[in-house]
Amino acid sequence: MKSNEGLAGVNIFIKGTYYGAATDVDGYYSISQINPGIYDIEASIIGYKVVLQTGI
């Protein structure tokens, strides 16, 4: 079931780099000190399917 609510503790990574973050209690995250550009972002947490968003 989808609720469209944020999920805490999701691991967010920029594919091909060592940059990443974890979501806060509201499902928000911030990754700083990256160069402007287009990236592929991967989100994962135990118990859920890994999600890959390309061209962000």
mmCIF file with all atom_site columns, C-alpha atoms in Angstrom:
data_model
loop_
_atom_site.group_PDB
_atom_site.id
_atom_site.type_symbol
_atom_site.label_atom_id
_atom_site.label_alt_id
_atom_site.label_comp_id
_atom_site.label_asym_id
_atom_site.label_entity_id
_atom_site.label_seq_id
_atom_site.pdbx_PDB_ins_code
_atom_site.Cartn_x
_atom_site.Cartn_y
_atom_site.Cartn_z
_atom_site.occupancy
_atom_site.B_iso_or_equiv
_atom_site.pdbx_formal_charge
_atom_site.auth_seq_id
_atom_site.auth_comp_id
_atom_site.auth_asym_id
_atom_site.auth_atom_id
_atom_site.pdbx_PDB_model_num
ATOM 1  C CA . MET A 1 1  ? 0.000  0.000  0.000   1.00 0.00 ? 1  MET A CA 1
ATOM 2  C CA . LYS A 1 2  ? 1.306  3.465  -0.884  1.00 0.00 ? 2  LYS A CA 1
ATOM 3  C CA . SER A 1 3  ? 0.861  6.275  1.605   1.00 0.00 ? 3  SER A CA 1
ATOM 4  C CA . ASN A 1 4  ? 3.186  8.863  0.013   1.00 0.00 ? 4  ASN A CA 1
ATOM 5  C CA . GLU A 1 5  ? 4.588  9.551  3.489   1.00 0.00 ? 5  GLU A CA 1
ATOM 6  C CA . GLY A 1 6  ? 8.321  9.988  4.065   1.00 0.00 ? 6  GLY A CA 1
ATOM 7  C CA . LEU A 1 7  ? 10.329 7.037  5.349   1.00 0.00 ? 7  LEU A CA 1
ATOM 8  C CA . ALA A 1 8  ? 13.120 7.477  7.902   1.00 0.00 ? 8  ALA A CA 1
ATOM 9  C CA . GLY A 1 9  ? 16.447 5.671  7.614   1.00 0.00 ? 9  GLY A CA 1
ATOM 10 C CA . VAL A 1 10 ? 16.513 5.182  3.853   1.00 0.00 ? 10 VAL A CA 1
ATOM 11 C CA . ASN A 1 11 ? 20.059 5.054  2.455   1.00 0.00 ? 11 ASN A CA 1
ATOM 12 C CA . ILE A 1 12 ? 20.454 7.458  -0.462  1.00 0.00 ? 12 ILE A CA 1
ATOM 13 C CA . PHE A 1 13 ? 23.531 7.183  -2.694  1.00 0.00 ? 13 PHE A CA 1
ATOM 14 C CA . ILE A 1 14 ? 24.769 8.885  -5.825  1.00 0.00 ? 14 ILE A CA 1
ATOM 15 C CA . LYS A 1 15 ? 25.716 5.973  -8.083  1.00 0.00 ? 15 LYS A CA 1
ATOM 16 C CA . GLY A 1 16 ? 29.391 5.826  -8.999  1.00 0.00 ? 16 GLY A CA 1
ATOM 17 C CA . THR A 1 17 ? 30.482 8.034  -6.084  1.00 0.00 ? 17 THR A CA 1
ATOM 18 C CA . TYR A 1 18 ? 31.029 7.789  -2.353  1.00 0.00 ? 18 TYR A CA 1
ATOM 19 C CA . TYR A 1 19 ? 28.426 10.502 -1.683  1.00 0.00 ? 19 TYR A CA 1
ATOM 20 C CA . GLY A 1 20 ? 25.309 9.609  0.211   1.00 0.00 ? 20 GLY A CA 1
ATOM 21 C CA . ALA A 1 21 ? 23.017 10.303 3.132   1.00 0.00 ? 21 ALA A CA 1
ATOM 22 C CA . ALA A 1 22 ? 20.197 8.799  5.153   1.00 0.00 ? 22 ALA A CA 1
ATOM 23 C CA . THR A 1 23 ? 16.688 10.204 5.310   1.00 0.00 ? 23 THR A CA 1
ATOM 24 C CA . ASP A 1 24 ? 15.504 11.922 8.488   1.00 0.00 ? 24 ASP A CA 1
ATOM 25 C CA . VAL A 1 25 ? 12.286 11.167 10.400  1.00 0.00 ? 25 VAL A CA 1
ATOM 26 C CA . ASP A 1 26 ? 10.259 13.015 7.749   1.00 0.00 ? 26 ASP A CA 1
ATOM 27 C CA . GLY A 1 27 ? 11.931 11.259 4.811   1.00 0.00 ? 27 GLY A CA 1
ATOM 28 C CA . TYR A 1 28 ? 14.105 14.210 3.760   1.00 0.00 ? 28 TYR A CA 1
ATOM 29 C CA . TYR A 1 29 ? 17.814 14.087 2.979   1.00 0.00 ? 29 TYR A CA 1
ATOM 30 C CA . SER A 1 30 ? 20.585 16.411 1.861   1.00 0.00 ? 30 SER A CA 1
ATOM 31 C CA . ILE A 1 31 ? 23.851 15.637 0.099   1.00 0.00 ? 31 ILE A CA 1
ATOM 32 C CA . SER A 1 32 ? 26.256 18.564 0.108   1.00 0.00 ? 32 SER A CA 1
ATOM 33 C CA . GLN A 1 33 ? 29.520 19.409 -1.620  1.00 0.00 ? 33 GLN A CA 1
ATOM 34 C CA . ILE A 1 34 ? 28.718 17.788 -4.962  1.00 0.00 ? 34 ILE A CA 1
ATOM 35 C CA . ASN A 1 35 ? 29.331 19.404 -8.316  1.00 0.00 ? 35 ASN A CA 1
ATOM 36 C CA . PRO A 1 36 ? 26.345 20.500 -10.387 1.00 0.00 ? 36 PRO A CA 1
ATOM 37 C CA . GLY A 1 37 ? 25.350 17.845 -12.879 1.00 0.00 ? 37 GLY A CA 1
ATOM 38 C CA . ILE A 1 38 ? 23.045 14.981 -13.686 1.00 0.00 ? 38 ILE A CA 1
ATOM 39 C CA . TYR A 1 39 ? 23.230 11.961 -11.423 1.00 0.00 ? 39 TYR A CA 1
ATOM 40 C CA . ASP A 1 40 ? 21.660 8.557  -10.832 1.00 0.00 ? 40 ASP A CA 1
ATOM 41 C CA . ILE A 1 41 ? 20.294 8.238  -7.298  1.00 0.00 ? 41 ILE A CA 1
ATOM 42 C CA . GLU A 1 42 ? 19.709 4.934  -5.508  1.00 0.00 ? 42 GLU A CA 1
ATOM 43 C CA . ALA A 1 43 ? 17.485 4.546  -2.443  1.00 0.00 ? 43 ALA A CA 1
ATOM 44 C CA . SER A 1 44 ? 17.475 1.421  -0.293  1.00 0.00 ? 44 SER A CA 1
ATOM 45 C CA . ILE A 1 45 ? 16.253 0.197  3.075   1.00 0.00 ? 45 ILE A CA 1
ATOM 46 C CA . ILE A 1 46 ? 15.772 -3.307 4.449   1.00 0.00 ? 46 ILE A CA 1
ATOM 47 C CA . GLY A 1 47 ? 12.337 -4.679 3.665   1.00 0.00 ? 47 GLY A CA 1
ATOM 48 C CA . TYR A 1 48 ? 11.767 -2.535 0.570   1.00 0.00 ? 48 TYR A CA 1
ATOM 49 C CA . LYS A 1 49 ? 12.690 -2.818 -3.086  1.00 0.00 ? 49 LYS A CA 1
ATOM 50 C CA . VAL A 1 50 ? 15.760 -0.789 -4.149  1.00 0.00 ? 50 VAL A CA 1
ATOM 51 C CA . VAL A 1 51 ? 14.740 2.249  -6.201  1.00 0.00 ? 51 VAL A CA 1
ATOM 52 C CA . LEU A 1 52 ? 16.979 3.829  -8.851  1.00 0.00 ? 52 LEU A CA 1
ATOM 53 C CA . GLN A 1 53 ? 16.137 7.251  -10.278 1.00 0.00 ? 53 GLN A CA 1
ATOM 54 C CA . THR A 1 54 ? 18.247 8.158  -13.305 1.00 0.00 ? 54 THR A CA 1
ATOM 55 C CA . GLY A 1 55 ? 19.030 11.542 -14.771 1.00 0.00 ? 55 GLY A CA 1
ATOM 56 C CA . ILE A 1 56 ? 18.394 13.622 -11.654 1.00 0.00 ? 56 ILE A CA 1
#
